[in-house]
Amino acid sequence: MSDHNTPSSQAPQIDEHLQPILTHEKSLTSKIAKGSEAGDIVDQQLIMLGTQLVIQLNVLIKTSRIHGRTNSALDKPVDALLTLIKTLAHDRPVVLRLQNDFLFLGESHLKVNSQQLAVFTSIIDSFNAWKIGAISFSNSVDSKDLREFAHLFVSLDPETTSLEELRKELKALNVQGIELEAPRALRLKGGASSTAGEKDAAEGHRRAKTAAKNGYVRAAGAVGNLVQNAKEGGTISFKQAKRAIQNIVDLMMQDESTLLGLTTLRCHDQYTHNHSVNVAILSIALGNRAGYPKVELADLGLAALFHDMGKSTIPMEVLNKPSEFTEEEWVAMRNHPIEGVLSLTKLRGITNLPGRMAAAAFEHHMNYDFSGYPKLTVPWKLSLTGRILMIADCYDAMTSSRVYRREPLTPAKVLKLMFAKSGTSFDPTLLKLFVNCVGIVPIGSLVMLDTDELAVVLRPAQSKEYEERPYVKVIADPAGEPVEDGPEYDLTEKNEAGDYAHSIVRLVDNAEHKFDTSRYFV
């Protein structure tokens, strides 16, 4: 996984594909009607620039922790950030806002993929530490302003320095074009401000989400290092991966739903890394339901993390091919389970290949009735690890966006398809346990409530008796307009008359409304 946190002369530059946008964005936005197809394209481009703004701001802050404000190491991140600000703030200040742990460029939510998760988390943590709700940059900002701002931001301690004091320090240094805003007050339905207890609960939930995100990032980083070292024939350090998986197991014991929610993070460009971590999380959750002891859950998760090791031998142009495979390419793809075992045994960083790791690599496409691949000519008994991986691997693959399938299938639709193959492709008992993990109305699903509001499923109901009544968060009003800070409903709750206060009318295809439900889990 690429590391945008590196504070050095190798600081990432603005993506070359965005340079034309930087050049033409000003003239485009003044001419294109809002809501038109062309307008949507411009909005997407602005969001891409907003993501670059977050990345470059993070690089500047990280670099400033090491180098003084006049050091030449700051030249590149300062210049890159200035270019973005001058483009985005040509007629009004550009505002980077934090709301409920989501970053926004103005009113547009900045989506995040696995590669950017560490960067976004770093900026969000910095905002929260300083109790900053938004930073706005105007066209008047210059290089000196950015250097002074970054220096104060990292040299002062937010534990002992208030946001107001930081503002005064900026003013004393005559820093222009940078404004810091306090967070917006949390509001409840009906307009009442949050109580102290509700704020404490929200803070506890935020910390749990942060811990889960950090665990996800570490695991994805371990996969990235593994794949890279495997391709180069280098020594693999399993310590990093083991620590990452053990951390995920610990987090799973505390808050299963938050971790499972992170598996909804979809980005076809980082599919391989996302997929490996997602399969590990899903496998650990299923293994936990199947009665695995905690120490064995870590072994299962490690095996799942490396289940696609065989794909490191397949060229990227084949893995990412949007069209049909040739016969030769299909042979390579179908051989990747065998290649996975061979690759693992050849790695210098591992002495004795654990049985679970071999089973995960070899059996995850075999199918419960052996109708998959690789084909065998000798009697074979499937391992429990292999049967778990078949379910976790298929579920994540089918609910993910891929090069050849930009719109993923909904979780509910995937479960329906998988149940149709219960007893043939999948172990029937394990498949039922898996539904208990993700819910019969799965985590991440978009649903229509009887109030005509749209909501995303955050976690399954606690009791199987209420499996069709999960815990949800409203994300759009009856008119279909997005809602920030929407209320959360436990659909098992009843009103004074003894009727359910809220109910699901139907499941909704995410593509129908173009809502990215993963944002509510990161």
XYZ file of C-alpha atoms in Angstrom:
522
model
C 0.000 0.000 0.000
C 1.427 3.384 -0.884
C 2.374 5.593 2.047
C 1.342 9.225 1.742
C 2.685 9.871 5.245
C 6.354 9.904 4.226
C 7.782 13.301 5.160
C 10.763 13.681 2.823
C 11.872 14.859 -0.558
C 9.866 11.942 -1.900
C 6.621 13.621 -0.883
C 3.914 12.707 -3.412
C 3.175 15.263 -6.057
C -0.194 16.146 -7.490
C -1.357 13.324 -9.729
C -0.381 14.090 -13.313
C -3.899 13.117 -14.414
C -5.237 16.025 -12.335
C -3.066 18.672 -13.985
C -5.575 19.287 -16.832
C -8.264 19.737 -14.197
C -6.110 22.271 -12.358
C -5.682 24.149 -15.625
C -9.292 24.156 -16.828
C -11.422 23.815 -13.683
C -12.054 27.551 -13.307
C -13.425 28.015 -16.803
C -15.457 24.794 -16.642
C -17.303 25.510 -13.408
C -18.478 28.899 -14.621
C -20.006 27.430 -17.773
C -21.536 24.083 -16.810
C -25.004 23.784 -15.348
C -25.283 22.183 -11.930
C -26.956 18.784 -12.032
C -26.092 18.121 -15.675
C -23.997 15.122 -16.671
C -21.064 17.422 -17.377
C -21.671 19.090 -14.032
C -21.434 15.704 -12.326
C -18.072 15.153 -13.982
C -16.800 18.504 -12.731
C -18.077 17.666 -9.225
C -16.133 14.389 -9.351
C -13.027 16.264 -10.442
C -13.410 18.754 -7.596
C -13.683 15.863 -5.134
C -10.489 14.399 -6.604
C -8.796 17.745 -6.015
C -10.201 17.804 -2.479
C -8.637 14.406 -1.820
C -5.320 15.749 -3.118
C -5.759 18.728 -0.768
C -6.051 16.360 2.208
C -3.022 14.364 1.052
C -0.808 17.408 0.540
C -1.913 18.987 3.822
C -0.985 15.745 5.567
C 2.440 15.706 3.884
C 3.070 19.328 4.937
C 2.143 18.584 8.541
C 4.266 15.410 8.669
C 7.238 17.150 7.067
C 6.937 20.074 9.487
C 7.287 17.684 12.419
C 10.842 16.952 11.225
C 12.028 20.101 9.475
C 11.973 23.790 10.363
C 9.628 26.198 8.635
C 12.342 27.511 6.263
C 13.757 24.111 5.327
C 13.759 23.281 1.599
C 12.111 19.938 2.391
C 8.859 21.922 2.731
C 9.146 23.389 -0.777
C 7.342 20.607 -2.627
C 4.384 20.093 -0.253
C 3.932 23.865 0.122
C 4.008 24.421 -3.653
C 1.598 21.521 -4.260
C -0.804 22.777 -1.586
C -0.648 26.333 -2.923
C -1.451 25.142 -6.450
C -4.513 23.292 -5.181
C -5.695 26.213 -3.029
C -5.286 28.775 -5.827
C -7.338 26.509 -8.118
C -10.093 25.623 -5.661
C -10.343 29.060 -4.021
C -10.373 31.191 -7.155
C -13.694 32.878 -6.300
C -14.345 31.894 -2.666
C -12.359 30.266 0.175
C -11.964 26.502 -0.045
C -13.244 24.820 3.121
C -12.038 21.453 4.404
C -14.621 20.448 6.992
C -14.876 17.617 9.506
C -18.344 16.377 10.430
C -18.946 13.148 12.362
C -15.513 11.841 11.342
C -16.217 12.490 7.634
C -14.105 14.950 5.670
C -15.894 17.311 3.287
C -14.715 19.742 0.637
C -17.360 22.397 1.170
C -20.533 20.304 1.218
C -19.108 17.398 -0.830
C -18.104 14.254 1.030
C -14.566 13.111 0.206
C -14.675 9.358 -0.330
C -11.715 7.346 0.876
C -10.127 4.104 -0.340
C -7.749 1.782 1.490
C -4.649 3.586 0.229
C -5.898 6.923 1.528
C -7.386 5.667 4.793
C -4.221 6.240 6.853
C -3.855 9.792 5.503
C -7.498 10.712 6.129
C -7.355 9.184 9.624
C -4.245 11.236 10.423
C -5.932 14.504 9.373
C -9.166 13.610 11.188
C -7.216 12.807 14.365
C -5.380 16.147 14.088
C -8.672 18.033 13.635
C -10.167 16.265 16.641
C -7.074 16.890 18.807
C -7.277 20.635 18.103
C -11.114 20.604 18.221
C -11.191 22.025 14.693
C -14.427 21.767 12.738
C -13.071 23.268 9.508
C -10.060 24.923 7.923
C -10.651 27.438 5.150
C -7.989 28.656 2.742
C -8.524 31.823 0.711
C -6.798 32.955 -2.450
C -4.600 35.350 -0.466
C -2.640 32.562 1.253
C 1.045 32.337 0.339
C 4.038 30.103 1.025
C 5.007 31.888 4.255
C 1.451 31.533 5.614
C 1.413 27.773 5.033
C 4.859 27.310 6.592
C 3.977 29.331 9.696
C 0.635 27.587 10.064
C 2.185 24.097 9.797
C 4.944 25.045 12.256
C 2.447 26.197 14.905
C 0.163 23.257 14.212
C 2.876 20.722 15.091
C 4.902 22.671 17.673
C 2.044 23.702 19.976
C 0.345 21.080 22.141
C -3.435 20.863 21.639
C -3.708 19.387 25.153
C -2.533 22.674 26.671
C -3.316 25.145 23.850
C -6.898 26.018 22.928
C -8.118 26.605 19.399
C -8.596 30.278 20.257
C -4.979 30.505 21.420
C -3.834 28.897 18.169
C -5.808 31.518 16.248
C -4.126 34.298 18.257
C -0.682 32.849 17.528
C -1.493 32.802 13.810
C -2.670 36.402 13.962
C 0.495 37.463 15.829
C 2.576 36.004 12.999
C 0.388 37.860 10.484
C -0.714 34.605 8.820
C -3.217 35.509 6.089
C -5.767 33.427 4.198
C -6.188 30.633 6.766
C -9.219 30.486 9.084
C -9.926 27.853 11.739
C -13.509 27.082 12.751
C -14.801 25.280 15.822
C -16.817 22.064 15.290
C -20.518 22.352 14.570
C -22.627 21.400 17.578
C -24.096 17.921 17.406
C -27.856 18.043 16.930
C -30.452 15.432 17.704
C -33.723 14.875 15.944
C -36.069 17.629 17.007
C -33.233 20.156 17.216
C -32.060 19.506 20.777
C -28.346 19.600 21.509
C -26.665 16.385 22.651
C -26.593 15.629 26.378
C -23.314 14.905 28.178
C -24.120 11.183 28.192
C -24.853 11.165 24.481
C -21.618 13.057 23.776
C -19.681 10.502 25.856
C -21.314 7.667 23.915
C -20.493 9.391 20.627
C -16.883 9.857 21.739
C -16.633 6.190 22.716
C -18.003 5.154 19.335
C -15.571 7.489 17.568
C -12.641 5.929 19.406
C -13.836 2.435 18.485
C -14.080 3.458 14.827
C -10.601 4.992 14.932
C -9.132 1.828 16.467
C -10.850 -0.300 13.822
C -9.605 1.933 10.985
C -6.053 1.819 12.309
C -6.246 -1.969 12.536
C -7.525 -2.167 8.981
C -4.705 0.097 7.727
C -2.026 -1.997 9.441
C -3.409 -5.214 7.963
C -3.624 -3.696 4.476
C -0.036 -2.482 4.862
C 1.073 -6.001 5.761
C -0.601 -7.367 2.624
C 1.045 -4.707 0.477
C 4.490 -5.516 1.847
C 3.898 -9.242 1.466
C 2.847 -8.999 -2.181
C 5.720 -6.675 -3.056
C 8.346 -8.817 -1.329
C 6.923 -11.984 -2.839
C 7.189 -10.548 -6.348
C 10.781 -9.513 -5.661
C 11.664 -12.837 -4.046
C 12.504 -11.142 -0.766
C 12.228 -12.259 2.825
C 8.772 -11.914 4.312
C 8.398 -10.571 7.831
C 5.333 -12.236 9.261
C 5.672 -10.318 12.531
C 3.938 -7.246 11.077
C 1.092 -9.357 9.709
C 0.738 -11.349 12.934
C 0.537 -8.186 15.028
C -2.019 -6.688 12.644
C -4.219 -9.796 12.725
C -3.955 -10.171 16.511
C -5.090 -6.563 16.812
C -8.075 -7.290 14.560
C -8.993 -10.313 16.689
C -8.873 -8.135 19.837
C -11.040 -5.491 18.158
C -13.469 -8.178 16.953
C -13.997 -9.297 20.538
C -14.917 -5.716 21.484
C -16.941 -4.479 18.520
C -17.685 -6.946 15.737
C -20.068 -4.662 13.822
C -17.603 -1.767 13.479
C -14.972 -4.048 11.961
C -17.460 -5.781 9.683
C -18.639 -2.355 8.582
C -15.141 -1.587 7.303
C -15.426 -4.480 4.843
C -17.931 -2.329 2.943
C -15.009 -0.096 1.908
C -14.949 -0.699 -1.839
C -12.462 0.518 -4.432
C -11.753 -1.574 -7.522
C -8.335 0.071 -7.959
C -7.165 -1.321 -4.599
C -9.232 -4.487 -4.827
C -6.444 -6.974 -4.036
C -5.378 -5.347 -0.773
C -8.926 -4.545 0.333
C -10.080 -8.037 -0.521
C -7.387 -9.801 1.515
C -8.108 -7.734 4.632
C -11.874 -8.031 4.183
C -11.669 -11.822 3.828
C -9.536 -11.955 6.981
C -12.103 -9.911 8.934
C -15.056 -11.926 7.616
C -13.251 -15.215 8.306
C -12.380 -14.203 11.873
C -16.018 -13.220 12.499
C -17.268 -16.535 11.083
C -14.599 -18.533 12.949
C -15.660 -16.816 16.152
C -19.272 -17.875 15.546
C -18.039 -21.389 14.786
C -16.360 -21.604 18.205
C -12.702 -21.022 17.392
C -10.580 -20.221 20.496
C -9.054 -16.742 20.402
C -5.531 -17.968 19.622
C -6.834 -20.023 16.695
C -8.784 -17.049 15.366
C -5.433 -15.280 14.843
C -4.117 -18.282 12.874
C -7.304 -18.324 10.797
C -7.034 -14.588 10.126
C -3.398 -14.879 9.074
C -4.274 -17.709 6.693
C -7.120 -15.656 5.237
C -4.872 -12.601 4.832
C -2.551 -14.631 2.571
C -5.148 -16.797 0.815
C -4.586 -15.131 -2.574
C -0.792 -15.412 -2.441
C -0.868 -17.301 -5.741
C -2.073 -14.185 -7.566
C 1.329 -12.564 -6.973
C 2.590 -14.757 -9.851
C -0.048 -13.420 -12.276
C 0.726 -10.203 -14.205
C -1.303 -7.150 -13.097
C -2.573 -6.601 -16.650
C -4.245 -10.028 -16.431
C -5.641 -9.523 -12.910
C -7.074 -6.137 -13.910
C -8.212 -7.137 -17.386
C -11.691 -5.652 -18.015
C -12.514 -8.044 -20.882
C -12.795 -11.823 -21.138
C -9.733 -13.931 -20.286
C -8.017 -15.955 -22.975
C -7.781 -19.721 -22.415
C -4.173 -19.299 -21.308
C -5.131 -16.571 -18.848
C -7.931 -18.711 -17.440
C -5.437 -21.530 -16.851
C -3.204 -19.120 -14.917
C -6.144 -17.882 -12.835
C -7.345 -21.394 -12.065
C -3.823 -22.403 -11.062
C -3.391 -19.607 -8.532
C -4.476 -21.781 -5.550
C -1.667 -24.242 -6.352
C 0.769 -21.409 -7.013
C -0.254 -19.922 -3.683
C 0.893 -22.973 -1.737
C 4.124 -23.156 -3.748
C 4.808 -19.452 -3.232
C 4.265 -19.715 0.505
C 6.594 -22.719 0.842
C 9.364 -20.898 -1.057
C 9.315 -17.765 1.081
C 12.451 -17.404 3.183
C 10.547 -15.679 5.941
C 8.593 -18.803 6.862
C 10.090 -22.078 8.059
C 7.236 -24.570 8.388
C 4.126 -23.735 6.392
C 1.138 -23.824 8.795
C -1.620 -26.175 7.726
C -4.300 -23.476 7.872
C -2.285 -21.189 5.605
C -1.797 -23.961 3.034
C -5.475 -24.917 3.206
C -6.597 -21.317 2.735
C -4.430 -20.886 -0.349
C -5.279 -24.283 -1.844
C -8.970 -24.822 -1.072
C -10.725 -21.436 -1.217
C -12.031 -21.984 -4.791
C -12.582 -25.737 -4.485
C -16.285 -25.566 -3.469
C -17.993 -27.687 -0.844
C -18.875 -30.400 -3.412
C -15.460 -30.159 -5.187
C -17.062 -28.646 -8.296
C -14.584 -25.756 -8.266
C -10.826 -25.714 -8.788
C -8.201 -27.064 -8.571
C -9.550 -30.442 -9.658
C -8.321 -33.459 -7.695
C -7.736 -37.067 -8.709
C -7.293 -38.357 -5.142
C -9.696 -38.453 -2.156
C -9.684 -35.183 -0.242
C -11.274 -33.951 2.975
C -11.880 -30.194 3.051
C -10.513 -28.379 6.084
C -12.698 -26.154 8.219
C -10.418 -23.259 7.267
C -11.003 -23.928 3.585
C -14.776 -24.074 4.025
C -14.774 -20.785 5.946
C -12.614 -19.128 3.288
C -14.941 -20.244 0.484
C -17.759 -18.239 2.069
C -15.771 -15.155 3.106
C -13.907 -14.958 -0.221
C -17.037 -15.283 -2.361
C -19.083 -12.806 -0.304
C -16.453 -10.087 -0.451
C -15.639 -10.668 -4.118
C -19.276 -10.471 -5.190
C -20.082 -7.378 -3.121
C -16.976 -5.548 -4.399
C -16.547 -3.212 -7.330
C -14.194 -4.757 -9.877
C -12.504 -3.581 -13.066
C -15.041 -5.537 -15.102
C -17.984 -4.740 -12.801
C -18.029 -1.161 -11.577
C -21.338 -1.543 -9.724
C -21.093 -4.231 -7.017
C -24.001 -6.496 -6.153
C -25.909 -5.597 -2.999
C -25.048 -7.678 0.110
C -28.604 -9.004 0.311
C -28.549 -10.091 -3.339
C -25.204 -11.833 -2.827
C -26.509 -13.739 0.216
C -29.504 -14.862 -1.834
C -27.226 -16.141 -4.593
C -25.005 -17.898 -2.077
C -27.951 -19.574 -0.347
C -28.996 -20.948 -3.732
C -25.665 -22.819 -3.693
C -25.849 -23.988 -0.083
C -24.704 -27.611 0.068
C -23.004 -27.428 -3.315
C -20.592 -24.488 -3.271
C -20.840 -23.741 0.451
C -21.050 -25.584 3.759
C -24.737 -25.139 4.778
C -24.045 -24.865 8.516
C -21.251 -22.324 8.112
C -23.344 -20.301 5.666
C -26.111 -19.959 8.271
C -23.562 -18.864 10.865
C -22.206 -16.333 8.381
C -25.647 -14.764 8.034
C -25.684 -14.361 11.810
C -22.469 -12.323 11.448
C -23.495 -9.950 8.673
C -27.244 -10.127 9.261
C -30.129 -11.357 7.124
C -30.366 -7.695 6.130
C -26.583 -7.368 5.840
C -24.389 -4.611 7.243
C -23.964 -1.871 4.649
C -27.329 -2.526 3.003
C -29.451 0.426 1.894
C -33.085 0.178 3.006
C -36.294 2.159 2.603
C -38.148 2.743 5.881
C -41.907 3.096 6.284
C -41.302 6.836 6.723
C -39.923 6.898 3.131
C -36.495 7.724 4.567
C -33.435 5.902 3.239
C -31.189 4.271 5.836
C -28.006 2.212 5.949
C -27.763 -0.922 8.094
C -25.087 -0.407 10.752
C -25.358 -3.731 12.569
C -27.653 -6.743 12.890
C -30.217 -7.045 15.665
C -28.879 -8.501 18.917
C -31.412 -11.317 18.944
C -32.050 -13.775 16.122
C -35.754 -13.325 16.901
C -35.489 -9.854 15.359
C -33.073 -10.678 12.520
C -35.121 -8.638 10.039
C -34.962 -5.593 12.342
C -31.356 -4.349 12.349
C -29.895 -1.116 13.711
C -29.930 1.575 11.005
C -28.899 5.177 10.350
C -31.017 7.552 8.250
C -28.992 9.018 5.360
C -31.704 10.575 3.151
C -35.062 12.243 3.758
C -38.352 11.166 2.111
C -37.502 13.334 -0.924
C -34.250 11.406 -1.396
C -32.070 14.338 -0.324
C -28.959 13.363 1.676
C -29.129 14.022 5.422
C -26.078 14.704 7.560
C -26.215 13.630 11.215
C -29.356 11.604 10.503
C -30.964 9.764 13.437
C -30.146 6.145 14.233
C -32.958 3.682 14.850
C -33.088 0.337 16.612
C -35.857 -1.246 14.535
C -36.793 -3.552 17.417
C -38.026 -0.584 19.469
C -41.768 -0.051 19.814
C -43.870 3.050 20.358
C -46.345 3.720 23.185
C -49.082 1.889 21.277
C -46.951 -1.267 21.227
C -46.255 -1.098 17.486
C -42.818 -0.988 15.949
C -41.694 2.630 15.743
C -39.952 2.076 12.395
C -39.867 -0.755 9.871
C -38.113 -1.659 6.635
C -40.358 -1.487 3.586
C -37.830 -2.809 1.074
C -34.153 -3.251 0.312
C -32.722 -0.673 -2.094
C -29.963 -1.177 -4.652
C -27.153 1.249 -3.740
C -26.609 1.965 -7.437
C -30.237 3.140 -7.709
C -29.481 6.218 -5.598
C -25.674 6.352 -6.010
C -25.169 6.423 -2.241
C -21.769 5.301 -0.964
C -22.813 3.550 2.249
C -19.206 2.709 3.196
C -18.683 6.328 4.323
C -20.719 5.596 7.458
C -18.156 3.034 8.612
C -14.888 4.952 8.059
